[in-house]
Coordinates of C-alpha atoms in Angstrom, one line a residue:
Chain V
M201 CA 40.6 73.7 47.8
S202 CA 38.1 74.6 45.6
D203 CA 40.0 77.0 43.4
I204 CA 42.8 74.6 42.8
L205 CA 44.2 75.1 38.8
G206 CA 42.6 72.4 37.1
G207 CA 44.9 70.2 34.5
Y208 CA 47.8 70.1 36.4
N209 CA 49.0 67.4 39.0
F210 CA 48.5 68.4 43.2
A211 CA 51.6 70.9 43.0
Y212 CA 52.2 71.1 39.3
L213 CA 55.1 68.1 39.2
D214 CA 53.9 64.7 37.7
E215 CA 54.1 61.6 40.5
Q216 CA 57.3 60.2 38.6
T217 CA 59.3 63.5 38.7
K218 CA 58.3 63.7 42.6
R219 CA 59.5 60.3 43.0
M220 CA 62.9 61.2 41.5
I221 CA 63.3 64.2 43.4
R222 CA 62.3 62.7 46.6
R223 CA 64.9 59.9 46.3
A224 CA 67.5 62.8 45.6
I225 CA 66.4 64.5 48.8
L226 CA 66.5 61.8 50.9
K227 CA 70.2 60.9 50.1
A228 CA 70.9 64.9 50.4
V229 CA 69.7 64.2 54.1
A230 CA 72.0 61.1 54.5
V231 CA 75.3 62.6 53.0
P232 CA 74.8 66.5 54.6
G233 CA 76.3 69.0 52.3
Y234 CA 77.2 66.9 49.4
Q235 CA 75.4 68.1 46.1
V236 CA 72.7 65.3 44.7
P237 CA 72.4 65.3 41.2
F238 CA 68.7 65.0 39.8
A239 CA 67.1 65.2 36.3
G240 CA 65.6 69.0 37.1
R241 CA 62.6 70.1 34.9
E242 CA 61.8 73.0 32.9
M243 CA 59.6 75.2 35.2
P244 CA 57.0 77.7 33.9
L245 CA 59.4 80.6 35.6
P246 CA 62.7 81.2 34.1
Y247 CA 66.1 79.8 35.3
G248 CA 67.4 82.3 38.2
W249 CA 64.2 82.4 39.7
G250 CA 64.2 79.5 41.8
T251 CA 63.2 76.7 39.5
G252 CA 65.6 74.3 41.7
G253 CA 63.7 75.7 45.1
I254 CA 60.5 75.4 43.3
Q255 CA 60.9 71.6 42.3
V256 CA 61.8 71.0 46.1
T257 CA 58.8 72.3 47.5
A258 CA 56.9 70.9 45.0
S259 CA 58.0 67.4 45.9
V260 CA 57.7 68.2 49.8
I261 CA 54.7 70.2 50.1
S262 CA 51.5 68.4 51.3
A263 CA 48.1 69.9 50.9
D264 CA 47.9 70.4 55.1
D265 CA 51.4 72.4 54.8
V266 CA 51.6 76.2 55.4
L267 CA 53.8 78.0 53.0
K268 CA 56.0 81.1 53.2
V269 CA 58.0 82.8 50.6
I270 CA 60.5 85.2 51.1
D271 CA 62.8 86.9 48.6
Q272 CA 66.0 88.6 50.4
G273 CA 63.9 88.3 53.9
A274 CA 60.6 90.2 52.5
D275 CA 57.1 88.7 51.6
D276 CA 55.9 90.9 49.4
T277 CA 58.5 91.1 46.6
T278 CA 57.8 89.7 43.0
N279 CA 59.6 86.4 43.5
A280 CA 58.1 85.6 46.6
V281 CA 54.3 86.6 45.7
S282 CA 54.7 84.8 42.2
I283 CA 56.0 81.5 43.6
R284 CA 53.3 81.6 46.9
R285 CA 50.6 82.2 44.3
F286 CA 51.8 79.3 42.2
F287 CA 51.6 76.9 45.1
A288 CA 48.4 78.6 46.6
K289 CA 47.0 77.6 42.9
T290 CA 48.6 74.4 42.2
A291 CA 48.1 72.7 45.6
G292 CA 45.6 74.6 47.2
V293 CA 47.9 75.3 50.3
R294 CA 47.2 77.6 52.9
T295 CA 50.0 80.4 52.6
T296 CA 51.2 82.9 55.2
T297 CA 53.7 85.6 56.2
K298 CA 54.4 84.6 59.6
T299 CA 57.3 82.4 59.9
A300 CA 56.4 80.9 63.4
E301 CA 52.9 79.8 61.2
A302 CA 54.8 78.5 58.4
T303 CA 55.8 74.4 58.3
L304 CA 57.7 74.8 54.7
I305 CA 59.6 78.2 54.0
Q306 CA 60.8 78.5 50.7
T307 CA 63.5 81.4 50.7
R308 CA 65.6 83.0 48.0
H309 CA 69.0 84.8 49.8
R310 CA 67.8 85.1 53.8
I311 CA 67.1 83.0 56.7
P312 CA 64.5 84.6 58.5
E313 CA 65.6 86.2 61.9
R314 CA 63.0 84.0 64.1
R315 CA 64.7 80.4 65.1
L316 CA 62.9 78.0 63.2
T317 CA 61.9 74.8 64.9
E318 CA 61.9 71.2 64.6
G319 CA 59.6 70.0 62.4
Q320 CA 59.9 73.3 60.0
I321 CA 61.5 72.5 56.7
I322 CA 63.4 75.6 54.9
V323 CA 64.0 75.3 50.9
Y324 CA 66.8 77.6 49.6
Q325 CA 67.1 78.9 46.1
V326 CA 70.5 78.1 44.8
P327 CA 72.0 80.0 42.0
N328 CA 75.5 78.0 41.9
P329 CA 75.8 75.0 44.2
E330 CA 79.5 74.5 43.7
P331 CA 81.3 76.4 46.0
L332 CA 84.6 75.6 44.3
R333 CA 83.2 76.7 40.9
W334 CA 85.2 79.6 41.1
M335 CA 88.6 78.2 41.5
E336 CA 88.1 75.3 39.2
P337 CA 85.6 75.3 36.0
R338 CA 85.3 71.4 35.3
E339 CA 82.5 69.4 37.2
S340 CA 84.7 66.4 36.9
E341 CA 87.5 68.0 38.9
T342 CA 85.3 69.5 41.8
R343 CA 83.8 66.3 42.4
K344 CA 87.4 64.7 42.7
M345 CA 88.1 67.5 44.8
H346 CA 85.1 66.8 47.3
A347 CA 85.4 63.2 47.3
L348 CA 89.2 63.8 48.3
L349 CA 88.5 66.7 50.6
E350 CA 91.3 68.6 48.6
Y351 CA 89.9 72.0 49.9
G352 CA 93.0 74.0 49.9
A353 CA 91.7 76.0 47.0
M354 CA 88.7 77.6 49.0
H355 CA 91.4 78.5 52.0
V356 CA 93.7 80.2 49.5
K357 CA 90.6 82.1 48.3
L358 CA 90.1 83.6 51.5
Y359 CA 93.8 84.1 52.2
E360 CA 93.7 86.2 48.9
D361 CA 90.7 88.0 50.6
I362 CA 93.3 88.8 53.4
V363 CA 96.1 90.1 51.4
H364 CA 93.9 92.6 49.1
F365 CA 91.7 94.0 51.8
G366 CA 93.0 93.1 55.2
R367 CA 89.7 91.1 55.7
I368 CA 88.1 88.3 54.2
A369 CA 85.8 90.4 52.2
T370 CA 83.4 87.7 50.9
S371 CA 80.0 89.2 52.6
Y372 CA 77.4 86.6 50.9
D373 CA 77.5 82.8 49.8
Y374 CA 80.3 82.5 52.4
P375 CA 81.7 78.9 52.3
V376 CA 80.7 76.6 54.9
R377 CA 81.8 73.2 56.2
V378 CA 79.0 70.8 57.0
N379 CA 79.3 68.1 59.8
G380 CA 83.3 68.2 59.2
R381 CA 83.0 67.1 55.8
Y382 CA 81.5 68.6 52.6
I383 CA 82.2 72.3 52.1
M384 CA 78.8 73.5 50.9
A385 CA 77.9 77.0 49.3
P386 CA 75.0 78.2 51.8
S387 CA 73.6 79.8 48.5
P388 CA 73.8 83.9 48.3
I389 CA 72.4 84.4 52.1
P390 CA 74.7 87.6 53.7
K391 CA 77.2 85.7 56.0
F392 CA 75.1 87.7 59.0
D393 CA 73.0 84.1 58.2
N394 CA 75.7 81.6 58.3
P395 CA 75.6 81.4 62.1
K396 CA 71.9 80.4 61.9
M397 CA 72.7 77.3 60.0
D398 CA 74.2 75.4 62.5
G399 CA 72.8 73.2 64.6
M400 CA 69.3 74.5 63.4
P401 CA 66.8 72.5 64.5
A402 CA 64.7 72.6 61.2
L403 CA 65.5 70.5 58.1
Q404 CA 67.4 72.9 55.3
L405 CA 67.3 71.6 51.7
F406 CA 68.9 73.3 48.9
G407 CA 67.5 73.3 45.1
A408 CA 69.6 74.3 42.0
G409 CA 67.5 74.2 38.8
R410 CA 69.9 75.5 36.5
E411 CA 72.7 73.0 37.6
K412 CA 70.2 70.5 38.7
R413 CA 71.4 69.7 41.9
I414 CA 69.8 69.2 45.3
Y415 CA 71.6 69.0 49.0
A416 CA 71.1 69.3 52.5
V417 CA 71.5 69.9 56.2
P418 CA 69.7 67.8 58.8
P419 CA 68.8 69.1 61.9
Y420 CA 71.2 69.4 64.5
T421 CA 74.1 69.3 62.2
R422 CA 77.5 71.3 62.4
V423 CA 77.6 74.0 59.8
E424 CA 81.0 75.8 60.4
S425 CA 82.1 79.2 58.5
L426 CA 85.4 78.6 57.0
D427 CA 87.9 81.1 58.9
F428 CA 91.6 80.9 59.9
E429 CA 92.6 81.0 63.4
D430 CA 94.2 84.6 63.6
Y431 CA 91.2 86.1 61.2
P432 CA 88.0 84.3 62.9
F433 CA 84.9 84.5 61.2
E434 CA 82.5 87.6 61.7
V435 CA 79.4 88.6 60.7
Q436 CA 78.3 92.5 59.3
R437 CA 77.2 94.8 61.5
W438 CA 75.5 98.3 61.6
D439 CA 76.0 101.7 63.4
Q440 CA 72.2 102.0 63.0
S441 CA 69.1 100.2 64.0
C442 CA 66.2 99.3 62.1
A443 CA 64.4 102.7 61.1
L444 CA 61.0 101.3 61.5
C445 CA 61.0 99.0 64.4
G446 CA 64.8 99.9 65.9
A447 CA 66.2 96.2 65.6
T448 CA 69.6 96.4 66.6
D449 CA 70.3 92.5 66.2
S450 CA 68.5 91.9 62.4
Y451 CA 70.1 91.9 59.1
L452 CA 69.5 96.0 58.2
D453 CA 68.8 96.6 54.0
E454 CA 69.7 100.1 53.2
V455 CA 66.7 102.1 51.5
I456 CA 67.2 105.4 49.0
T457 CA 64.2 107.3 50.1
D458 CA 64.9 110.8 47.6
D459 CA 67.6 112.0 45.1
R460 CA 69.4 114.1 47.7
G461 CA 71.0 111.4 49.6
G462 CA 68.3 110.5 52.0
R463 CA 68.5 106.9 52.9
M464 CA 67.2 104.8 55.8
F465 CA 68.2 101.3 57.2
V466 CA 65.3 99.1 57.6
C467 CA 65.0 95.2 58.7
S468 CA 65.3 93.1 55.4
D469 CA 63.0 90.3 57.1
T470 CA 59.7 92.1 56.7
D471 CA 58.0 89.9 59.2
H472 CA 60.4 89.9 62.1
C473 CA 59.9 94.1 61.6
S474 CA 56.4 94.3 61.1
E475 CA 56.1 91.8 64.1
R476 CA 58.4 93.9 66.1
R477 CA 56.2 96.9 65.6
A478 CA 53.0 95.6 66.2
A479 CA 54.1 94.4 69.7
S480 CA 55.4 97.9 70.2
D481 CA 52.2 99.3 69.0
E482 CA 50.4 97.3 71.2
A483 CA 52.8 98.7 74.3
E484 CA 53.4 102.6 73.4
G485 CA 50.9 103.3 70.7
D486 CA 52.8 104.7 67.4
G487 CA 56.0 103.0 67.5
I488 CA 57.4 104.0 63.8
R489 CA 60.2 105.7 64.0
R490 CA 61.6 108.8 61.8
P491 CA 63.7 107.7 59.2
V492 CA 67.6 108.3 60.6
E493 CA 69.9 110.2 57.5
E494 CA 73.3 108.5 58.6
E495 CA 76.4 106.9 56.8
A496 CA 76.6 103.7 56.0
A497 CA 78.1 101.1 58.0
E498 CA 80.0 99.4 55.4
Chain R
M111 CA 53.9 33.6 39.1
N112 CA 51.0 35.1 37.2
A113 CA 48.4 37.1 38.8
L114 CA 45.7 39.1 37.6
A115 CA 45.6 42.8 38.2
C116 CA 42.2 42.6 39.8
D117 CA 43.5 40.1 42.2
L118 CA 46.6 42.1 43.5
P119 CA 46.1 44.2 46.6
A120 CA 44.9 48.0 45.4
G121 CA 48.3 50.1 47.3
F122 CA 47.6 53.8 48.3
A123 CA 43.7 54.9 48.4
D124 CA 45.1 58.0 47.4
P125 CA 48.0 57.8 45.3
V126 CA 49.2 61.0 45.3
S127 CA 48.3 62.4 48.5
D128 CA 49.4 59.3 50.3
A129 CA 52.7 59.0 48.8
N130 CA 53.4 62.6 50.0
A131 CA 52.3 61.4 53.5
T132 CA 54.3 58.5 53.0
F133 CA 57.8 60.5 51.6
R134 CA 57.4 63.0 54.5
A135 CA 57.3 60.3 57.3
V136 CA 60.5 58.8 55.6
L137 CA 62.0 62.5 55.3
T138 CA 61.2 63.0 58.8
A139 CA 62.8 60.0 60.0
M140 CA 65.9 60.4 57.9
S141 CA 66.0 63.7 59.2
Y142 CA 65.7 62.6 62.9
P143 CA 67.7 59.2 62.9
G144 CA 66.2 56.9 65.5
R145 CA 63.1 58.7 65.8
I146 CA 60.0 56.4 65.1
V147 CA 57.7 58.2 62.8
S148 CA 53.9 56.5 62.4
L149 CA 53.1 55.2 59.1
P150 CA 50.3 58.1 58.2
V151 CA 48.3 56.1 55.7
T152 CA 46.6 52.9 55.5
V153 CA 47.7 50.7 52.4
E154 CA 46.8 47.3 51.1
V155 CA 49.7 44.9 50.5
P156 CA 50.2 41.4 49.7
A157 CA 51.7 39.0 52.7
P158 CA 54.3 39.0 53.6
L159 CA 54.9 42.4 52.9
A160 CA 53.9 44.8 55.8
P161 CA 52.3 47.9 55.3
A162 CA 55.4 50.2 56.1
T163 CA 57.7 48.1 54.0
G164 CA 54.7 48.5 51.0
A165 CA 53.9 52.2 51.3
I166 CA 57.6 53.4 51.2
L167 CA 58.0 51.3 48.1
L168 CA 54.8 52.6 46.3
A169 CA 56.0 56.2 47.1
L170 CA 59.5 55.8 46.0
A171 CA 60.1 53.1 44.1
D172 CA 59.7 53.1 40.1
L173 CA 61.0 52.0 36.9
D174 CA 64.3 53.6 37.9
T175 CA 65.2 51.8 40.7
P176 CA 65.8 48.2 40.6
V177 CA 64.2 46.5 44.1
W178 CA 66.1 43.7 45.7
L179 CA 63.8 41.1 48.0
S180 CA 65.3 38.6 50.1
A181 CA 64.1 35.2 49.7
D182 CA 61.6 35.6 52.6
L183 CA 60.0 38.1 51.1
D184 CA 59.7 37.2 47.6
R185 CA 56.6 35.3 47.8
G186 CA 53.2 35.3 46.9
M187 CA 52.0 38.1 45.2
V188 CA 54.7 40.3 46.3
A189 CA 56.8 40.4 42.8
A190 CA 53.8 40.8 40.7
W191 CA 52.0 43.5 43.1
L192 CA 55.6 45.8 43.2
R193 CA 55.6 45.2 39.2
F194 CA 51.7 46.5 38.9
H195 CA 52.2 49.2 40.9
C196 CA 55.7 50.5 40.7
G197 CA 56.8 49.5 37.5
C198 CA 60.4 48.6 39.3
P199 CA 62.5 45.8 37.7
L200 CA 63.3 43.1 40.4
V201 CA 66.8 42.1 40.5
A202 CA 68.2 38.8 41.9
T203 CA 71.5 40.1 43.7
R204 CA 72.4 42.6 46.2
P205 CA 74.9 44.9 44.5
E206 CA 72.2 45.6 41.6
A207 CA 69.7 47.0 44.4
I208 CA 68.7 50.9 44.5
F209 CA 66.1 49.5 47.0
A210 CA 66.6 46.7 49.2
V211 CA 64.2 45.1 51.3
T212 CA 64.9 42.3 53.7
T213 CA 63.4 40.7 57.0
P214 CA 65.9 41.2 59.9
C215 CA 69.6 40.2 58.8
R216 CA 72.8 39.6 60.1
D217 CA 74.9 41.8 58.0
L218 CA 74.7 44.8 55.2
D219 CA 77.1 42.9 52.7
G220 CA 76.8 43.4 49.0
F221 CA 74.6 46.0 49.2
G222 CA 75.6 49.1 46.7
L223 CA 77.7 51.5 48.4
G224 CA 78.4 54.4 45.9
S225 CA 81.2 56.1 45.4
A226 CA 83.4 58.4 46.8
E227 CA 82.5 61.0 44.0
S228 CA 78.9 59.7 43.9
P229 CA 77.6 58.5 47.5
E230 CA 74.4 59.0 46.1
R231 CA 74.1 55.9 44.3
A232 CA 74.3 53.8 47.2
A233 CA 71.4 51.5 48.0
T234 CA 68.8 51.9 50.5
V235 CA 68.0 49.2 52.8
I236 CA 64.5 48.7 54.3
V237 CA 64.6 46.3 57.1
Q238 CA 61.1 44.7 57.8
L239 CA 60.5 44.1 61.6
A240 CA 58.0 42.8 63.8
D241 CA 58.3 45.6 65.9
L242 CA 60.2 48.8 67.1
A243 CA 60.4 51.0 70.0
S244 CA 62.6 53.5 71.3
G245 CA 64.7 52.0 74.0
D246 CA 68.4 51.7 75.0
E247 CA 69.5 48.6 73.2
V248 CA 71.7 50.7 71.0
R249 CA 72.5 54.5 71.5
L250 CA 72.5 56.7 68.5
S251 CA 74.3 60.1 67.7
G252 CA 75.4 62.1 64.7
P253 CA 73.6 64.8 62.4
G254 CA 69.8 65.2 63.1
I255 CA 69.9 63.9 67.2
A256 CA 70.1 66.7 69.3
T257 CA 71.1 64.8 72.3
K258 CA 71.8 61.1 72.0
S259 CA 68.6 58.8 71.0
G260 CA 68.0 55.1 71.5
L261 CA 66.5 52.4 69.7
S262 CA 65.0 48.6 70.7
V263 CA 64.7 46.5 68.0
P264 CA 63.8 42.9 68.7
G265 CA 65.1 40.5 66.3
L266 CA 67.8 42.8 65.0
D267 CA 71.3 41.2 66.7
A268 CA 74.7 42.3 67.7
S269 CA 76.0 41.3 64.2
F270 CA 73.5 43.9 62.6
W271 CA 74.3 46.8 64.7
R272 CA 78.3 46.1 64.4
A273 CA 77.5 45.9 60.1
V274 CA 75.4 49.4 61.1
A275 CA 78.6 50.6 63.0
A276 CA 81.1 49.2 60.4
N277 CA 78.8 51.2 57.7
H278 CA 79.1 54.5 59.4
Q279 CA 83.0 54.2 59.0
L280 CA 82.7 54.2 55.4
F281 CA 81.1 58.0 55.1
P282 CA 80.2 59.7 52.6
E283 CA 79.9 55.9 51.2
G284 CA 77.3 53.7 52.9
V285 CA 74.0 52.3 52.7
D286 CA 71.1 53.8 54.3
I287 CA 69.0 52.3 56.0
V288 CA 65.0 52.2 56.9
L289 CA 63.8 50.3 59.9
A290 CA 60.3 49.3 58.7
A291 CA 58.0 47.9 61.8
P292 CA 54.2 47.2 60.2
D293 CA 52.8 50.6 61.1
R294 CA 55.7 52.9 62.1
L295 CA 59.5 53.5 60.9
A296 CA 63.0 54.6 61.9
C297 CA 66.2 55.6 60.1
L298 CA 69.6 54.9 60.2
P299 CA 71.3 56.8 57.6
R300 CA 74.9 56.3 57.4
T301 CA 75.9 59.4 59.4
T302 CA 74.4 58.0 62.2
M303 CA 76.5 56.4 64.9
V304 CA 75.8 53.3 66.8
E305 CA 77.1 52.7 70.4
E306 CA 76.8 49.4 71.9
T307 CA 74.9 49.5 75.7
S308 CA 73.8 45.9 76.1
P309 CA 76.1 43.0 76.5
C310 CA 74.9 41.5 73.6
M311 CA 77.1 44.0 71.4
S312 CA 80.0 42.6 72.8
R313 CA 79.8 38.9 71.7

């Protein structure tokens, strides 16, 4: 606690701002999937770097929280490292890269592979909170569409995918229906992660800084990915397993290894991957596999 | 009444961490409706406000949130204490309130419900209770509840629970309820369905 940055309130935001955001969070939990407007503040990082998520985290975090921050599943990328350091400095909290240890997880574009548990809170950074925005640019209209359950346009968009590509080609930010009512943007997570949102025991909070919206999915809440009877929702699959840990059930990133077409597929969730490798190292010494050179699945 | 600031109970000992802890308790209770959460702080409040009621207002009310008090709570130093610590406007009628504070009531009439386009503008109703326990007087289900849970709330009668059930029917509009016993709290957001289990509900 001794190296907390002086001159700022605990967790950077002033108490008045925190109260306003806390009230918005409580209403967001009470109306699952509905986007609550809030008076977003300027944060010391640019829009698009998680200003919404960081304001939600700053309002929720307490001194005894253990914080994990991931960016595309990784704990060691610029965005994750700087947000983790921000809260280590302004709130003096303990940080971790281990999903199981964290009480509060801020994420950009992934849900950890490990199933989250009761008492954990996951905060998503959201660039565009309005799932209907690509069909209807006017906020006044999209509010009415949500109020009147006028969601036909969203199904038309998915149907157009089928007409053009023969399948629903939307692969990230795949729209969901929350508790049978509101259609919600799950933030740009891959649709691979959508099923994890359904009935998750942890509380899910979403913060959009530029658009100034907060929304939430309470624990144990139905989250359905939109689909059609004859074109059911499905997630991405790979022919490969992770080149480092051999996982066949995790979301894989393609990594270019040289300039001659060499590539490997590795777990996007770095904690999941290193945990599996540590476990197999224990079991059989060096558990690392050589990179494979194969065609991409998609 | 005129009260000197030095006569007013002190509120939170550590405003920043106590407000956060109180908010987290309310957030947990709102996320898992019907679950009873202990008040994690000690707080000095004026009678007849109970500690949990006072803590919730200190944590969440401010100059942006008009507060309505039922007549039996608007006594002693309560109004002066709220004005001093929260700076919140105190309003005389139910529809104006963002936070409404009441002792056990028979109805939820008149509180702001929000609108279809802005359901977040609905009031939060804090019901101050003598006691609160899990039990089977009412069965709860809905988002945040893995398997059905139950509550036993002495002091709340069948007409209150009917009002809660009717409130759920208004979704996405409707008030959100915080049940505040002196040292613990539970929430009934508008998503929570209430089922009668005891014969008193059919009266």
